[in-house]
Short mmCIF file of C-alpha atoms and ligand atoms in Angstrom, two decimals:
data_model
loop_
_atom_site.label_atom_id
_atom_site.label_comp_id
_atom_site.label_asym_id
_atom_site.label_seq_id
_atom_site.Cartn_x
_atom_site.Cartn_y
_atom_site.Cartn_z
CA UNK A 667 143.03 123.04 134.38
CA UNK A 668 143.38 124.33 130.69
CA UNK A 669 144.03 122.85 127.39
CA UNK A 670 147.18 121.24 127.27
CA UNK A 671 149.21 123.37 125.07
CA UNK A 672 149.91 121.76 121.68
CA UNK A 673 153.53 121.00 120.88
CA UNK A 674 155.57 123.31 117.93
CA UNK A 675 155.04 119.98 115.73
CA UNK A 676 152.56 117.03 115.58
CA UNK A 677 153.91 113.50 116.64
CA UNK A 678 153.57 111.21 113.86
CA UNK A 679 151.78 108.05 114.36
CA UNK A 680 150.68 104.61 113.40
CA UNK A 681 147.64 103.49 113.94
CA UNK A 682 147.09 99.48 114.17
CA UNK A 683 143.43 98.48 114.02
CA UNK A 684 141.38 100.56 111.36
CA UNK A 685 137.64 98.60 112.88
CA UNK A 686 134.76 100.78 114.42
CA UNK A 687 137.22 102.38 117.21
CA UNK A 688 140.68 102.87 114.36
CA UNK A 689 138.11 104.77 112.68
CA UNK A 690 137.34 106.71 115.57
CA UNK A 691 140.51 107.13 116.39
CA UNK A 692 141.86 108.31 113.26
CA UNK A 693 139.13 111.22 112.52
CA UNK A 694 140.31 112.73 115.94
CA UNK A 695 144.04 112.62 114.81
CA UNK A 696 143.15 113.74 111.59
CA UNK A 697 142.25 117.16 113.01
CA UNK A 698 144.54 116.89 116.08
CA UNK A 699 147.05 119.66 116.83
CA UNK A 700 149.21 116.93 118.60
CA UNK A 701 149.68 114.22 116.45
CA UNK A 702 149.73 113.37 112.82
CA UNK A 703 148.38 109.92 111.64
CA UNK A 704 151.12 108.79 109.13
CA UNK A 705 150.42 105.08 108.58
CA UNK A 706 147.39 102.65 109.41
CA UNK A 707 147.79 98.84 109.89
CA UNK A 708 145.37 96.09 109.73
CA UNK A 709 145.46 92.59 108.98
CA UNK A 710 142.40 93.35 106.61
CA UNK A 711 144.05 95.91 104.33
CA UNK A 712 141.01 96.73 102.37
CA UNK A 713 139.02 97.76 105.53
CA UNK A 714 142.25 100.00 106.33
CA UNK A 715 142.41 101.40 102.78
CA UNK A 716 138.70 102.21 102.47
CA UNK A 717 139.12 104.02 106.40
CA UNK A 718 141.81 106.08 104.73
CA UNK A 719 140.32 107.09 101.93
CA UNK A 720 136.80 108.16 103.76
CA UNK A 721 138.52 110.17 106.28
CA UNK A 722 140.64 111.48 103.37
CA UNK A 723 144.40 110.49 104.89
CA UNK A 724 145.37 110.37 101.04
CA UNK A 725 149.16 110.62 102.20
CA UNK A 726 149.09 108.01 104.89
CA UNK A 727 151.10 104.91 104.57
CA UNK A 728 149.34 101.32 104.83
CA UNK A 729 150.10 97.76 105.32
CA UNK A 730 149.72 94.91 107.48
CA UNK A 731 153.00 95.40 108.67
CA UNK A 732 153.97 97.59 111.44
CA UNK A 733 157.59 97.44 110.85
CA UNK A 734 156.82 98.57 107.11
CA UNK A 735 154.76 101.02 107.35
CA UNK A 736 156.56 102.31 110.30
CA UNK A 737 159.74 102.30 107.86
CA UNK A 738 157.63 103.99 105.02
CA UNK A 739 155.85 106.48 107.12
CA UNK A 740 158.18 107.49 109.46
CA UNK A 741 156.05 107.24 112.59
CA UNK A 742 157.58 107.81 116.23
CA UNK A 743 155.00 106.32 118.09
CA UNK A 744 152.13 103.81 118.21
CA UNK A 745 148.19 103.71 119.26
CA UNK A 746 147.41 100.47 119.34
CA UNK A 747 143.29 100.21 118.83
CA UNK A 748 143.64 96.46 117.53
CA UNK A 749 140.93 93.93 119.47
CA UNK A 750 142.08 92.93 123.11
CA UNK A 751 143.53 89.60 122.15
CA UNK A 752 146.14 91.39 120.43
CA UNK A 753 146.82 93.96 122.49
CA UNK A 754 150.26 92.95 123.64
CA UNK A 755 151.46 90.94 120.85
CA UNK A 756 151.19 94.31 118.89
CA UNK A 757 152.72 96.64 121.82
CA UNK A 758 155.66 94.51 122.21
CA UNK A 759 156.73 94.53 118.66
CA UNK A 760 156.45 98.54 118.98
CA UNK A 761 158.36 98.57 122.39
CA UNK A 762 160.97 95.95 120.57
CA UNK A 763 161.36 98.71 117.59
CA UNK A 764 161.90 101.71 120.48
CA UNK A 765 158.31 103.57 119.87
CA UNK A 766 156.42 104.54 122.32
CA UNK A 767 152.67 102.97 122.83
CA UNK A 768 149.39 104.09 123.57
CA UNK A 769 147.50 101.11 123.61
CA UNK A 770 143.41 101.05 124.25
CA UNK A 771 141.52 99.23 126.98
CA UNK A 772 142.04 96.66 128.24
CA UNK A 773 145.64 96.76 128.01
CA UNK A 774 145.05 92.87 128.53
CA UNK A 775 142.34 90.85 128.35
CA UNK A 776 144.82 89.12 131.97
CA UNK A 777 147.00 90.40 134.73
CA UNK A 778 149.62 88.20 133.70
CA UNK A 779 149.59 89.44 129.91
CA UNK A 780 150.13 92.81 131.49
CA UNK A 781 152.80 91.93 133.44
CA UNK A 782 154.67 90.26 130.74
CA UNK A 783 154.01 93.96 129.55
CA UNK A 784 155.48 95.76 132.26
CA UNK A 785 158.49 93.78 132.06
CA UNK A 786 159.46 94.39 128.64
CA UNK A 787 158.66 98.13 129.20
CA UNK A 788 161.36 97.52 132.16
CA UNK A 789 163.52 95.78 129.76
CA UNK A 790 163.12 98.59 126.80
CA UNK A 791 163.03 101.75 128.88
CA UNK A 792 159.82 102.50 126.49
CA UNK A 793 156.65 104.06 127.35
CA UNK A 794 153.48 101.89 126.86
CA UNK A 795 150.29 104.04 128.43
CA UNK A 796 146.64 102.02 128.46
CA UNK A 797 144.41 104.85 126.89
CA UNK A 798 141.80 104.64 129.74
CA UNK A 799 139.72 107.78 128.22
CA UNK A 800 136.85 107.76 130.48
CA UNK A 801 139.40 109.36 132.95
CA UNK A 802 138.70 112.19 130.26
CA UNK A 803 135.75 113.97 131.25
CA UNK A 804 135.65 117.81 132.82
CA UNK A 805 132.88 116.74 134.96
CA UNK A 806 134.18 113.74 136.29
CA UNK A 807 136.75 115.95 137.29
CA UNK A 808 134.53 117.86 138.61
CA UNK A 809 132.89 115.16 140.91
CA UNK A 810 136.49 113.96 141.81
CA UNK A 811 136.39 117.66 143.18
CA UNK A 812 133.45 117.24 144.99
CA UNK A 813 134.33 114.32 146.53
CA UNK A 814 137.58 115.36 147.84
CA UNK A 815 136.04 117.79 150.02
CA UNK A 816 133.41 115.25 151.73
CA UNK A 817 135.90 113.87 153.95
CA UNK A 818 136.70 110.02 154.81
CA UNK A 819 135.20 107.91 152.22
CA UNK A 820 132.38 105.50 152.91
CA UNK A 821 131.02 103.93 150.27
CA UNK A 822 131.26 104.53 146.22
CA UNK A 823 127.98 103.18 144.46
CA UNK A 824 128.37 103.06 140.39
CA UNK A 825 125.74 101.74 138.01
CA UNK A 826 125.92 101.12 134.41
CA UNK A 827 122.67 99.97 132.25
CA UNK A 828 122.70 100.48 128.96
CA UNK A 829 121.19 98.48 125.40
CA UNK A 830 124.44 98.30 123.57
CA UNK A 831 124.80 96.21 119.67
CA UNK A 832 128.08 96.23 118.22
CA UNK A 833 128.43 93.26 116.71
CA UNK A 834 131.95 91.70 116.67
CA UNK A 835 134.48 90.08 119.34
CA UNK A 836 132.06 91.69 122.29
CA UNK A 837 129.12 89.67 121.22
CA UNK A 838 131.48 86.58 121.45
CA UNK A 839 133.54 86.74 124.71
CA UNK A 840 133.08 85.90 127.81
CA UNK A 841 132.80 88.76 130.02
CA UNK A 842 131.76 91.57 127.53
CA UNK A 843 130.46 93.94 130.47
CA UNK A 844 133.14 93.26 132.93
CA UNK A 845 136.29 93.09 130.41
CA UNK A 846 135.26 95.75 128.10
CA UNK A 847 132.96 97.88 129.60
CA UNK A 848 133.56 97.75 133.37
CA UNK A 849 137.28 98.36 132.98
CA UNK A 850 136.68 102.07 132.45
CA UNK A 851 134.20 102.43 135.58
CA UNK A 852 136.95 100.33 137.48
CA UNK A 853 139.67 102.63 136.17
CA UNK A 854 136.93 105.81 137.42
CA UNK A 855 137.01 104.20 140.84
CA UNK A 856 140.34 104.68 141.39
CA UNK A 857 140.89 108.12 139.75
CA UNK A 858 137.88 109.81 141.44
CA UNK A 859 139.04 108.25 145.58
CA UNK A 860 142.97 107.55 144.41
CA UNK A 861 141.87 104.40 147.06
CA UNK A 862 143.04 101.16 146.01
CA UNK A 863 140.90 98.22 145.66
CA UNK A 864 142.15 95.51 148.40
CA UNK A 865 139.25 92.51 147.57
CA UNK A 866 136.15 91.59 145.53
CA UNK A 867 133.25 89.72 145.40
CA UNK A 868 131.35 89.41 142.26
CA UNK A 869 128.47 87.85 140.90
CA UNK A 870 128.28 87.84 136.79
CA UNK A 871 125.28 86.12 134.49
CA UNK A 872 123.63 86.64 131.10
CA UNK A 873 119.93 87.84 130.81
CA UNK A 874 117.84 85.05 129.20
CA UNK A 875 117.18 88.04 126.64
CA UNK A 876 121.00 88.77 125.74
CA UNK A 877 122.22 88.36 122.75
CA UNK A 878 125.59 88.41 124.21
CA UNK A 879 127.21 85.17 124.14
CA UNK A 880 129.24 85.81 127.59
CA UNK A 881 127.98 87.55 130.64
CA UNK A 882 126.36 91.28 129.91
CA UNK A 883 125.55 91.90 133.71
CA UNK A 884 127.18 91.65 136.91
CA UNK A 885 127.05 93.18 140.12
CA UNK A 886 130.26 93.48 142.38
CA UNK A 887 131.10 94.87 145.76
CA UNK A 888 134.97 95.55 146.53
CA UNK A 889 136.80 96.49 149.91
CA UNK A 890 139.04 99.32 149.30
CA UNK A 891 142.67 100.17 151.17
CA UNK A 892 141.01 103.10 153.16
CA UNK A 893 138.02 100.82 154.52
CA UNK A 894 135.27 102.08 152.32
CA UNK A 895 133.48 100.20 149.74
CA UNK A 896 132.44 100.36 145.90
CA UNK A 897 129.10 98.57 145.19
CA UNK A 898 128.88 98.15 141.29
CA UNK A 899 125.93 97.20 139.45
CA UNK A 900 125.98 96.95 135.34
CA UNK A 901 124.07 95.51 132.07
CA UNK A 902 124.71 95.73 128.62
CA UNK A 903 121.79 94.59 127.65
CA UNK A 904 119.42 96.93 129.39
CA UNK A 905 116.29 98.28 127.18
CA UNK A 906 115.19 100.89 129.30
CA UNK A 907 116.00 103.78 131.61
CA UNK A 908 119.42 103.94 130.65
CA UNK A 909 122.41 105.67 132.26
CA UNK A 910 125.44 106.86 130.89
CA UNK A 911 128.39 105.46 129.04
CA UNK A 912 130.03 106.54 131.96
CA UNK A 913 127.97 105.46 134.49
CA UNK A 914 125.59 106.61 137.40
CA UNK A 915 128.14 107.23 140.31
CA UNK A 916 127.23 108.41 144.37
CA UNK A 917 129.62 109.04 146.75
CA UNK A 918 128.42 108.91 150.83
CA UNK A 919 131.28 110.41 152.73
CA UNK A 920 131.96 112.01 156.33
CA UNK A 921 130.84 115.60 155.70
CA UNK A 922 127.73 114.35 153.48
CA UNK A 923 127.50 112.90 149.87
CA UNK A 924 127.89 113.48 146.12
CA UNK A 925 126.13 112.35 143.08
CA UNK A 926 126.95 112.78 138.88
CA UNK A 927 124.78 111.60 136.35
CA UNK A 928 127.84 110.65 134.39
CA UNK A 929 127.19 113.53 131.79
CA UNK A 930 126.81 117.08 132.58
CA UNK A 931 124.78 116.83 136.63
CA UNK A 932 126.68 117.45 139.27
CA UNK A 933 125.59 117.48 142.59
CA UNK A 934 126.34 117.44 146.28
CA UNK A 935 124.75 117.60 149.68
CA UNK A 936 127.42 118.95 151.83
CA UNK A 937 127.87 122.35 153.39
CA UNK A 938 130.27 124.46 151.14
CA UNK A 939 130.53 121.79 148.06
CA UNK A 940 129.40 123.98 144.92
CA UNK A 941 127.01 121.86 142.95
CA UNK A 942 124.73 122.82 139.70
CA UNK A 943 125.80 125.72 137.85
CA UNK A 944 128.24 126.68 140.50
CA UNK A 945 130.65 123.72 139.30
CA UNK A 946 133.60 124.74 137.64
CA UNK A 947 134.40 122.22 134.60
CA UNK A 948 137.80 124.09 133.19
CA UNK A 949 138.58 123.74 129.59
CA UNK A 950 140.34 120.43 129.14
CA UNK A 951 139.97 118.18 126.26
CA UNK A 952 137.54 114.58 126.93
CA UNK A 953 137.66 111.18 126.15
CA UNK A 954 140.55 109.95 124.08
CA UNK A 955 141.42 113.35 122.61
CA UNK A 956 142.67 114.23 126.26
CA UNK A 957 144.42 110.57 126.81
CA UNK A 958 146.26 111.26 123.45
CA UNK A 959 147.50 114.66 124.76
CA UNK A 960 148.58 113.36 128.10
CA UNK A 961 150.83 110.17 125.93
CA UNK A 962 152.14 113.06 123.24
CA UNK A 963 153.00 115.02 126.50
CA UNK A 964 154.91 112.10 128.00
CA UNK A 965 156.54 111.30 124.94
CA UNK A 966 157.82 114.86 124.56
CA UNK A 967 158.54 115.34 128.17
CA UNK A 968 159.26 112.17 129.85
CA UNK A 969 156.53 112.85 132.37
CA UNK A 970 154.88 109.88 133.89
CA UNK A 971 151.12 109.52 132.33
CA UNK A 972 148.28 108.37 134.58
CA UNK A 973 147.68 104.72 133.46
CA UNK A 974 151.02 104.35 132.50
CA UNK A 975 151.39 100.27 132.35
CA UNK A 976 152.18 99.68 135.54
CA UNK A 977 149.63 101.76 137.24
CA UNK A 978 147.15 100.27 134.91
CA UNK A 979 147.54 97.02 136.42
CA UNK A 980 145.66 97.30 139.42
CA UNK A 981 142.65 98.60 136.60
CA UNK A 982 143.18 95.35 135.02
CA UNK A 983 143.45 93.37 138.56
CA UNK A 984 139.80 95.03 139.59
CA UNK A 985 138.59 92.97 136.00
CA UNK A 986 140.05 89.62 136.74
CA UNK A 987 139.42 89.90 140.53
CA UNK A 988 135.36 90.15 139.71
CA UNK A 989 135.54 87.26 137.11
CA UNK A 990 137.53 84.75 139.10
CA UNK A 991 135.32 85.75 142.35
CA UNK A 992 132.15 85.39 139.13
CA UNK A 993 133.71 81.74 138.57
CA UNK A 994 133.81 80.98 141.91
CA UNK A 995 130.36 81.50 142.82
CA UNK A 996 131.03 84.73 144.76
CA UNK A 997 133.67 83.95 146.72
CA UNK A 998 136.14 86.74 148.17
CA UNK A 999 139.26 86.99 145.75
CA UNK A 1000 142.17 89.20 147.60
CA UNK A 1001 143.83 91.51 144.65
CA UNK A 1002 147.41 91.03 146.04
CA UNK A 1003 147.44 87.30 145.80
CA UNK A 1004 145.64 87.74 142.49
CA UNK A 1005 148.46 89.53 141.72
CA UNK A 1006 151.30 87.15 142.63
CA UNK A 1007 149.74 84.16 140.97
CA UNK A 1008 149.56 86.51 137.46
CA UNK A 1009 153.10 86.60 137.79
CA UNK A 1010 153.52 82.80 138.43
CA UNK A 1011 151.41 82.37 135.35
CA UNK A 1012 153.10 85.23 133.46
CA UNK A 1013 156.59 83.35 133.95
CA UNK A 1014 155.05 80.10 132.28
CA UNK A 1015 153.34 81.27 129.21
CA UNK A 1016 156.40 84.14 128.14
CA UNK A 1017 158.58 83.03 125.45
CA UNK A 1018 161.41 85.54 125.30
CA UNK A 1019 164.39 84.80 127.61
CA UNK A 1020 164.71 87.91 128.42
CA UNK A 1021 161.18 88.94 129.78
CA UNK A 1022 161.29 85.30 131.51
CA UNK A 1023 164.57 86.58 133.29
CA UNK A 1024 163.71 89.96 134.55
CA UNK A 1025 160.14 88.43 135.45
CA UNK A 1026 161.83 85.78 137.73
CA UNK A 1027 164.01 88.58 139.05
CA UNK A 1028 161.24 90.25 140.56
CA UNK A 1029 160.78 89.58 144.04
CA UNK A 1030 156.81 90.64 143.65
CA UNK A 1031 154.54 91.78 141.58
CA UNK A 1032 153.35 94.34 143.26
CA UNK A 1033 156.76 95.53 144.07
CA UNK A 1034 157.68 95.57 140.26
CA UNK A 1035 154.29 97.75 139.75
CA UNK A 1036 155.43 99.89 142.58
CA UNK A 1037 159.21 100.37 140.39
CA UNK A 1038 159.91 104.06 139.06
CA UNK A 1039 158.16 103.65 135.78
CA UNK A 1040 158.39 105.82 132.89
CA UNK A 1041 160.39 109.40 133.21
CA UNK A 1042 161.84 108.70 136.63
CA UNK A 1043 165.09 106.76 135.60
CA UNK A 1044 167.39 108.46 132.63
CA UNK A 1045 166.19 107.42 129.57
CA UNK A 1046 165.71 108.77 125.47
CA UNK A 1047 163.32 111.12 124.88
CA UNK A 1048 161.21 111.96 121.72
CA UNK A 1049 160.36 115.13 121.22
CA UNK A 1050 157.12 116.02 118.81
CA UNK A 1051 159.10 118.58 116.89
CA UNK A 1052 162.45 116.52 116.64
CA UNK A 1053 163.92 113.04 116.71
CA UNK A 1054 165.22 111.32 119.74
CA UNK A 1055 167.72 112.09 122.24
N1 NAD B 1168 137.19 103.85 124.74
C1 NAD B 1168 136.58 103.61 124.27
O1 NAD B 1168 135.57 104.48 124.52
C2 NAD B 1168 136.70 102.40 123.27
C3 NAD B 1168 135.26 102.24 122.28
C4 NAD B 1168 134.76 101.56 121.54
C5 NAD B 1168 136.49 100.28 121.35
N2 NAD B 1168 137.24 100.60 122.13
C6 NAD B 1168 138.53 99.41 122.13
O2 NAD B 1168 139.11 99.72 121.04
C7 NAD B 1168 139.80 98.39 120.77
C8 NAD B 1168 139.55 97.96 119.17
O3 NAD B 1168 137.71 97.87 118.83
P1 NAD B 1168 136.83 97.94 117.72
O4 NAD B 1168 135.72 98.12 118.09
O5 NAD B 1168 137.53 99.08 117.04
O6 NAD B 1168 137.46 96.57 117.16
P2 NAD B 1168 136.92 96.13 115.38
O7 NAD B 1168 136.91 94.42 115.87
O8 NAD B 1168 136.05 97.16 114.91
O9 NAD B 1168 138.32 96.63 115.42
C9 NAD B 1168 139.85 95.88 115.01
C10 NAD B 1168 140.38 95.93 114.10
O10 NAD B 1168 141.78 95.60 114.69
C11 NAD B 1168 142.35 94.33 113.40
N3 NAD B 1168 143.09 93.60 113.81
C12 NAD B 1168 143.22 92.75 115.10
N4 NAD B 1168 143.94 92.09 115.31
C13 NAD B 1168 145.10 92.66 114.28
C14 NAD B 1168 146.82 92.63 114.90
N5 NAD B 1168 147.18 91.80 115.10
N6 NAD B 1168 147.10 93.65 113.70
C15 NAD B 1168 146.21 94.56 113.40
N7 NAD B 1168 145.32 94.80 113.52
C16 NAD B 1168 144.32 93.91 114.29
C17 NAD B 1168 141.01 94.05 112.85
O11 NAD B 1168 141.22 93.20 111.84
C18 NAD B 1168 140.31 94.69 113.20
O12 NAD B 1168 139.72 95.73 111.63
C19 NAD B 1168 139.38 97.49 121.67
O13 NAD B 1168 139.96 97.18 121.99
C20 NAD B 1168 138.06 98.08 122.61
O14 NAD B 1168 137.68 97.83 123.68
C21 NAD B 1168 137.23 101.74 123.38
#
């Protein structure tokens, strides 16, 4: 697939969170033909001011209040790059204000928090998309094409080994590997196979030399709906033989096998499947740029993007299922049960009457996340070059 066509005008956006990744987003947005960073919000206004100045965004509005910065900047969408614990609150404020939101992964630390956001998206008719940016790699798309020609899946193996020094919330959280990093790999599994996870067994631990407070290593095995298995192992404190950030992948299937090193090597051992230099990788934008372009296209057209909030819930269920399993001593966790328990928890936790009422009316969480998402029901469509209509 070729690079997405840029809209006639850039979508004016506010970036919330001016930390390490907020800076990455702002640098990318400053040169994007798809969106324009017109405002920056952070609890730490000095940090936001320094970040904006360092990128040369002299006209951007800066502040600690989303409503105020939106009003001053004329932004028509929000990109949420705050810490995971703050994602839901920021997303909810934006959706209540009628603004479409692109939120960094993980969309929420728990499935219960994600379901509350599904309900608000239902109520407001707004767009909430998770930026699962590791879906947007050309060689991953080529690996997916190779996988599709191998017939029925037997097993998918992914290994992620990294030495990762990023002081801050990651080094303090209970599950820095599963919540902050494996969420990418679990989501990539869903993109690669279009198979859905059914259950998981997982063990997580913290190696003795780890500089993380929580579990920096894990192994997990998922049963998939097709009957295939997804076998995952990872560590964020491995000072040797490191894999790509995208992990290293092997697929074993009915008519052969395929491998992707997570970077630029895609190979297959199967008759008629292109490998090495023969692999077509196209010209699509990668990483957060790819996620942004899909989001802007969705805002402009009403098309449902990958990882619209409802579809992202199963990625988060893989993460929480793995955590629950590890906390129960490697017991099997059935994700359909986790979904319904999370709905009950969401009803207990939610404070807004309209959201509670909607959550209570759902026949099940599984049905709620299968309801027609963004773009399939009549709703206002924002255009990159014009106003709402
Ligand atoms: N896609 C990727 O490859 C990738 C890479 C790194 C980080 N991330 C994600 O980006 C997000 C941010 O990570 P980071 O490394 O920049 O973290 P960080 O701690 O460096 O920055 C987060 C910023 O958010 C601000 N913040 C927190 N709560 C807020 C609130 N309620 N309102 C406004 N500002 C608030 C903090 O003051 C801080 O400046 C995380 O969700 C992380 O998982 C994604």
